[in-house]
Short mmCIF file of C-alpha atoms in Angstrom, two decimals:
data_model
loop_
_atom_site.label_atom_id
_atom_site.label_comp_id
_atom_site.label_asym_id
_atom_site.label_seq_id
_atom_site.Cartn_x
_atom_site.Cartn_y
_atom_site.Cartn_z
CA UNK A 1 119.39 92.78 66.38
CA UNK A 2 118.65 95.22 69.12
CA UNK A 3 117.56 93.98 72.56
CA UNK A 4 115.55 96.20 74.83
CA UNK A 5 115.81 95.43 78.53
CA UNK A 6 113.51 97.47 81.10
CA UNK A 7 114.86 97.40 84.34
CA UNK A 8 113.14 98.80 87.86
CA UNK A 9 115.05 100.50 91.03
CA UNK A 10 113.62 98.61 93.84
CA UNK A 11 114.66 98.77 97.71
CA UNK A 12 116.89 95.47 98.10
CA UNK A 13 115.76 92.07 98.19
CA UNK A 14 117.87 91.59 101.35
CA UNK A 15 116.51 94.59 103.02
CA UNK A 16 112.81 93.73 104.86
CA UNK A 17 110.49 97.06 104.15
CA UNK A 18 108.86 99.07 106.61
CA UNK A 19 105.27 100.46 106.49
CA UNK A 20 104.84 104.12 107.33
CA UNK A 21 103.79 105.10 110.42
CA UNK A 22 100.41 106.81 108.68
CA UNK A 23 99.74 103.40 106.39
CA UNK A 24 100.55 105.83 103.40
CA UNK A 25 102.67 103.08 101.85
CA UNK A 26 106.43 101.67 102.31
CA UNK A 27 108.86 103.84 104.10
CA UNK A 28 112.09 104.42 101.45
CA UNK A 29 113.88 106.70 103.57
CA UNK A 30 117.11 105.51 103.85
CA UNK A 31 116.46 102.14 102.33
CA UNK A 32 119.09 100.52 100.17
CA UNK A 33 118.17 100.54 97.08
CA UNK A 34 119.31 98.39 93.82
CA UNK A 35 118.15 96.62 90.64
CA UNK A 36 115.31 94.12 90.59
CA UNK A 37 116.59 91.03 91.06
CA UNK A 38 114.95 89.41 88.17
CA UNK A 39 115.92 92.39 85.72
CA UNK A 40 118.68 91.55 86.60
CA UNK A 41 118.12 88.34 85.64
CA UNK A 42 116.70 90.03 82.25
CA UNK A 43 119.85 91.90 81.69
CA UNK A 44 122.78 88.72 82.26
CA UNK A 45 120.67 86.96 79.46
CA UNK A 46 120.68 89.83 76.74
CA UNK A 47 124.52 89.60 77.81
CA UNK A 48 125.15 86.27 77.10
CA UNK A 49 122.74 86.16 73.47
CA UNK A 50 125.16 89.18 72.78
CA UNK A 51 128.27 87.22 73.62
CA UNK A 52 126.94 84.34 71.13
CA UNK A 53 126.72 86.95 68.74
CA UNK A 54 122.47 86.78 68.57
CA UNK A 55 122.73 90.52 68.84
CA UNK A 56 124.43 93.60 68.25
CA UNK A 57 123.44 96.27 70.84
CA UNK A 58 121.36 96.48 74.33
CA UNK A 59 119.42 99.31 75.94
CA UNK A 60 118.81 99.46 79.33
CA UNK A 61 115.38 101.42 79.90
CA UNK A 62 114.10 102.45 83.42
CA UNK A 63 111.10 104.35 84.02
CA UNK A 64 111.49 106.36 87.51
CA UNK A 65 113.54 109.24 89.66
CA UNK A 66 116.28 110.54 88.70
CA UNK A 67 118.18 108.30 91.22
CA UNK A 68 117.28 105.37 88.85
CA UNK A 69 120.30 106.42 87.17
CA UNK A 70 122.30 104.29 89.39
CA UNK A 71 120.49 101.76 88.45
CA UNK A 72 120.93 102.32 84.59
CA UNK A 73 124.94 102.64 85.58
CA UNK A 74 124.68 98.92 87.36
CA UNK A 75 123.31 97.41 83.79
CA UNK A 76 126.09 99.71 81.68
CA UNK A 77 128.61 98.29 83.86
CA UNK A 78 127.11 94.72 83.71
CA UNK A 79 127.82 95.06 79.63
CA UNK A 80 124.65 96.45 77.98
CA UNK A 81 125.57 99.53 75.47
CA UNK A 82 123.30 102.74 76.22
CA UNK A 83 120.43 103.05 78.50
CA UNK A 84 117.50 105.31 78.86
CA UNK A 85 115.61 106.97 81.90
CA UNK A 86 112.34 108.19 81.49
CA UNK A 87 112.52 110.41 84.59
CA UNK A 88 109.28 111.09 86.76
CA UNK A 89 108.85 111.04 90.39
CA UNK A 90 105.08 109.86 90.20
CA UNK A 91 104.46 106.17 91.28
CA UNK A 92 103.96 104.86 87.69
CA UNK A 93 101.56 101.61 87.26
CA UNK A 94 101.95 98.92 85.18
CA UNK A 95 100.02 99.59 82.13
CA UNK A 96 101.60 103.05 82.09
CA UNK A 97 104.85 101.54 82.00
CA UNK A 98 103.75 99.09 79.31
CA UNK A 99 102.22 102.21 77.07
CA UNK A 100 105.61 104.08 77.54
CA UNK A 101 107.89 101.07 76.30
CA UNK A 102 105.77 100.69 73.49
CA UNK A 103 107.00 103.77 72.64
CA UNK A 104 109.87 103.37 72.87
CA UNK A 105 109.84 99.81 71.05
CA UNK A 106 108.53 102.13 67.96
CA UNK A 107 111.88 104.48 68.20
CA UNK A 108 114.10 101.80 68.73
CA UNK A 109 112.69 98.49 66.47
CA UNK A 110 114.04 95.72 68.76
CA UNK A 111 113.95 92.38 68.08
CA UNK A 112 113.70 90.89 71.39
CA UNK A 113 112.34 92.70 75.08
CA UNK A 114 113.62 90.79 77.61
CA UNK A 115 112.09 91.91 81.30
CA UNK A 116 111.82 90.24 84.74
CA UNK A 117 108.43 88.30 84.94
CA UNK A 118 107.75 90.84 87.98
CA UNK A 119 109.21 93.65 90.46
CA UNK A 120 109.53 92.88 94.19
CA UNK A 121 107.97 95.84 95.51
CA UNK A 122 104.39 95.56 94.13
CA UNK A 123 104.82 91.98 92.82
CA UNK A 124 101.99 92.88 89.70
CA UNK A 125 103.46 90.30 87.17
CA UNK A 126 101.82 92.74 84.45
CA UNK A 127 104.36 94.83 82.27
CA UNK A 128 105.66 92.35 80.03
CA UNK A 129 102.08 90.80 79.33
CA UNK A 130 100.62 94.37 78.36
CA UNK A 131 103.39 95.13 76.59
CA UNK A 132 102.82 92.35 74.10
CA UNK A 133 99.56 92.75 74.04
CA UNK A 134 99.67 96.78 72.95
CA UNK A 135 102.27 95.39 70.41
CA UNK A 136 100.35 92.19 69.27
CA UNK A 137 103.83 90.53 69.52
CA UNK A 138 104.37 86.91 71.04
CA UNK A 139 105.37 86.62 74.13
CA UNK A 140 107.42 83.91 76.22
CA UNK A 141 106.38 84.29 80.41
CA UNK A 142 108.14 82.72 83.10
CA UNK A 143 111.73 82.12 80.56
CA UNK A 144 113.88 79.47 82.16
CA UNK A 145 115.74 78.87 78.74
CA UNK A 146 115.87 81.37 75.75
CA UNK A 147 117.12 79.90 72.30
CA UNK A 148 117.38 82.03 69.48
CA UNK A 149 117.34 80.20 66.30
CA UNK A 150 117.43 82.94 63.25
CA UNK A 151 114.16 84.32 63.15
CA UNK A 152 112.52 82.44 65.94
CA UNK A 153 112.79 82.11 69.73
CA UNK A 154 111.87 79.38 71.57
CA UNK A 155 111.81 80.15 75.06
CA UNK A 156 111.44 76.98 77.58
CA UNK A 157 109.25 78.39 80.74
CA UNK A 158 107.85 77.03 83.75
CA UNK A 159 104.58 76.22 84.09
CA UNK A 160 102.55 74.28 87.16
CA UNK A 161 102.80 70.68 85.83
CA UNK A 162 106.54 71.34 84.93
CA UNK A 163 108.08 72.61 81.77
CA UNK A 164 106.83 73.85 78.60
CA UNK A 165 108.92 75.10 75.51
CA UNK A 166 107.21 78.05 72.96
CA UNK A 167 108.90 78.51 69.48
CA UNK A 168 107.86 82.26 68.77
CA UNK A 169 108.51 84.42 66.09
CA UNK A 170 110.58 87.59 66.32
CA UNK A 171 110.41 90.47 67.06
CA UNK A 172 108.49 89.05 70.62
CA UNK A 173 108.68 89.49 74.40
CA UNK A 174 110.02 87.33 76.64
CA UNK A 175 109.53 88.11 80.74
CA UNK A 176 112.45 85.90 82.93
CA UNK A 177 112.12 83.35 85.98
CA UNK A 178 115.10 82.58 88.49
CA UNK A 179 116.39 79.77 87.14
CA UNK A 180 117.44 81.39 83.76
CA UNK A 181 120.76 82.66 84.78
CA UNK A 182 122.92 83.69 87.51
CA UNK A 183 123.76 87.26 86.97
CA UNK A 184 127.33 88.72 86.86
CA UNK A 185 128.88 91.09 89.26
CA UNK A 186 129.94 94.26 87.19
CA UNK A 187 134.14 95.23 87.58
CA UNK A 188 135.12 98.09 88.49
CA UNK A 189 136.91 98.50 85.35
CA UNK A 190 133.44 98.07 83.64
CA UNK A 191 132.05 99.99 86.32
CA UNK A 192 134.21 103.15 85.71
CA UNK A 193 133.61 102.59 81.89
CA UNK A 194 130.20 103.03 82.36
CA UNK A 195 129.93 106.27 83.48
CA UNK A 196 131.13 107.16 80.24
CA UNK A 197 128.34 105.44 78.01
CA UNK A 198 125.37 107.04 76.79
CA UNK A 199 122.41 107.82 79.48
CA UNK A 200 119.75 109.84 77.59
CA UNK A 201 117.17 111.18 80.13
CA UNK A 202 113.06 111.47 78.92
CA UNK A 203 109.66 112.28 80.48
CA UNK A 204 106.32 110.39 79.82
CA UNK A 205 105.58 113.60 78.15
CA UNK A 206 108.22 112.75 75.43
CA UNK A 207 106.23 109.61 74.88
CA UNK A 208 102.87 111.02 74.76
CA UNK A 209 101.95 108.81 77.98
CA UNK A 210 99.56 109.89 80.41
CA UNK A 211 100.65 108.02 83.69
CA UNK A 212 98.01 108.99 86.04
CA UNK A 213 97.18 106.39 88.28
CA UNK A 214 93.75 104.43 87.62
CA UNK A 215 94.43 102.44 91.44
CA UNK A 216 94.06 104.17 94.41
CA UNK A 217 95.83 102.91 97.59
CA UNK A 218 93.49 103.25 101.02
CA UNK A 219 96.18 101.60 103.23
CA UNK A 220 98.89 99.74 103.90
CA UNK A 221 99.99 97.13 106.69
CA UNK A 222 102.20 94.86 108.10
CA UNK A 223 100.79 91.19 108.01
CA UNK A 224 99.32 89.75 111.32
CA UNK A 225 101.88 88.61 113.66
CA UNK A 226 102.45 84.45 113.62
CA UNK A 227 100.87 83.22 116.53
CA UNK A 228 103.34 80.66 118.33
CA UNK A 229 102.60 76.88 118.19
CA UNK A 230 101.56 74.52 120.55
CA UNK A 231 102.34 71.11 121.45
CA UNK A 232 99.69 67.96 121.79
CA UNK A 233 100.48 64.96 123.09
CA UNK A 234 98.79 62.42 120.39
CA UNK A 235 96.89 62.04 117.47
CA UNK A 236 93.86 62.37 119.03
CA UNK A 237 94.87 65.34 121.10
CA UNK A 238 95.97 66.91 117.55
CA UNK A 239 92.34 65.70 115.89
CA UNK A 240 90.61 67.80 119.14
CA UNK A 241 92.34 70.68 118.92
CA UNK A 242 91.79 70.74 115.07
CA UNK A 243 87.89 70.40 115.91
CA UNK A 244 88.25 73.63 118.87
CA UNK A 245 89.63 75.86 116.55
CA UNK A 246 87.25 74.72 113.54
CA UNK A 247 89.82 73.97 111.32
CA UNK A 248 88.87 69.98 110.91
#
């Protein structure tokens, strides 16, 4: 069985983004810039159902700039076996995205897609869902425990009274939550081997995928500074400030 895993450059979790100056958008100029952290996430798992011997091969996919390369490298080097970049500088949405790894799904006949439940930078918690959906395949949201069982999945996920378990049928989609895995750091021995694996490079236009944008951005901004507390003496100092500022 094949497992496709879409992964997305995004600046680093640990660095805080700027706003432009003009309220264009987010300022990447010189901005670290690495793997989502839960594609990441995405790609330790296909590892590990490889390792149990649940599959045979995993593609790495990343839809981007060329730079997204590096990105591809990082999951090579972290164990899966080829990757491709559909290369495009254009800010692709979500839907587009979906349409292309449909695609792509077509070419390659997986039996599993395993992608983070969402990207940090726009937060849209959309891809995997479309995806299915253009497919009509099951999918598995939110993945805190994925259990192949021969021609099955069931995929425990977390849900807001706790946790639910979904037996689906494969081939499906399954979208990953934090507490699935803790991802490995690649080795430089794995690292330097990657550089030699297979990197094929596409355009939307390979796919047939028209990715202009249906949103249009008017502005972006930092959120409104936290104003600083205050202290009250009692309870019913508390209950008459609460009443000044029309909160209670």
């Amino acid at each position: 069985m094949k497992i496709l895993v879409p992964v997305k450059r995004v600046i680093d979790y640990n660095v805080k983004p700027r706003v432009k100056a003009d309220g264009t958008g987010v300022d990447l100029a010189n901005v670290k810039m690495s793997m989502n952290p839960f594609d990441e996430i995405a790609v330790e798992e296909a590892i590990r159902l490889k390792e149990a011997g649940k599959a045979e091969e995993i593609i790495a996919i990343s839809v981007g700039p060329t730079k997204a390369q590096e990105t591809l490298r990082t999951a090579l080097a972290m164990g899966a076996d080829r990757a491709i970049l559909v290369e495009t500088d254009a800010e692709v949405e979500p839907l587009a995205v979906a349409k292309i790894l449909k695609a792509i799904v077509a070419e390659e006949n997986p039996g599993l897609v395993i992608l983070g439940k969402q990207a940090i930078d726009d937060d849209s918690n959309q891809t995997g869902q479309m995806l299915a959906a253009l497919l009509g395949r099951p999918q598995g949201t939110f993945a805190s425990k994925v259990e192949i069982d021969g021609d099955s999945v069931a995929v425990t996920r977390e849900v807001d009274g706790g946790l639910e378990t979904v037996k689906l049928s494969l081939p499906a989609i399954v979208t990953t939550d934090l507490r699935l895995n803790e991802p490995r750091y690649a080795s430089l021995p794995n690292i330097m081997k990657a550089k030699k694996k297979q990197l094929d490079v596409k355009s939307p236009a390979d796919y047939g995928v028209d990715i202009t944008p249906r949103l249009k951005t008017l502005k972006v901004s930092e959120p409104p500074v936290r104003s600083a507390g205050i202290k009250v003496a009692d309870v019913d100092a508390l209950v008459a400030k609460l009443k000044e500022m029309g909160v209670a």
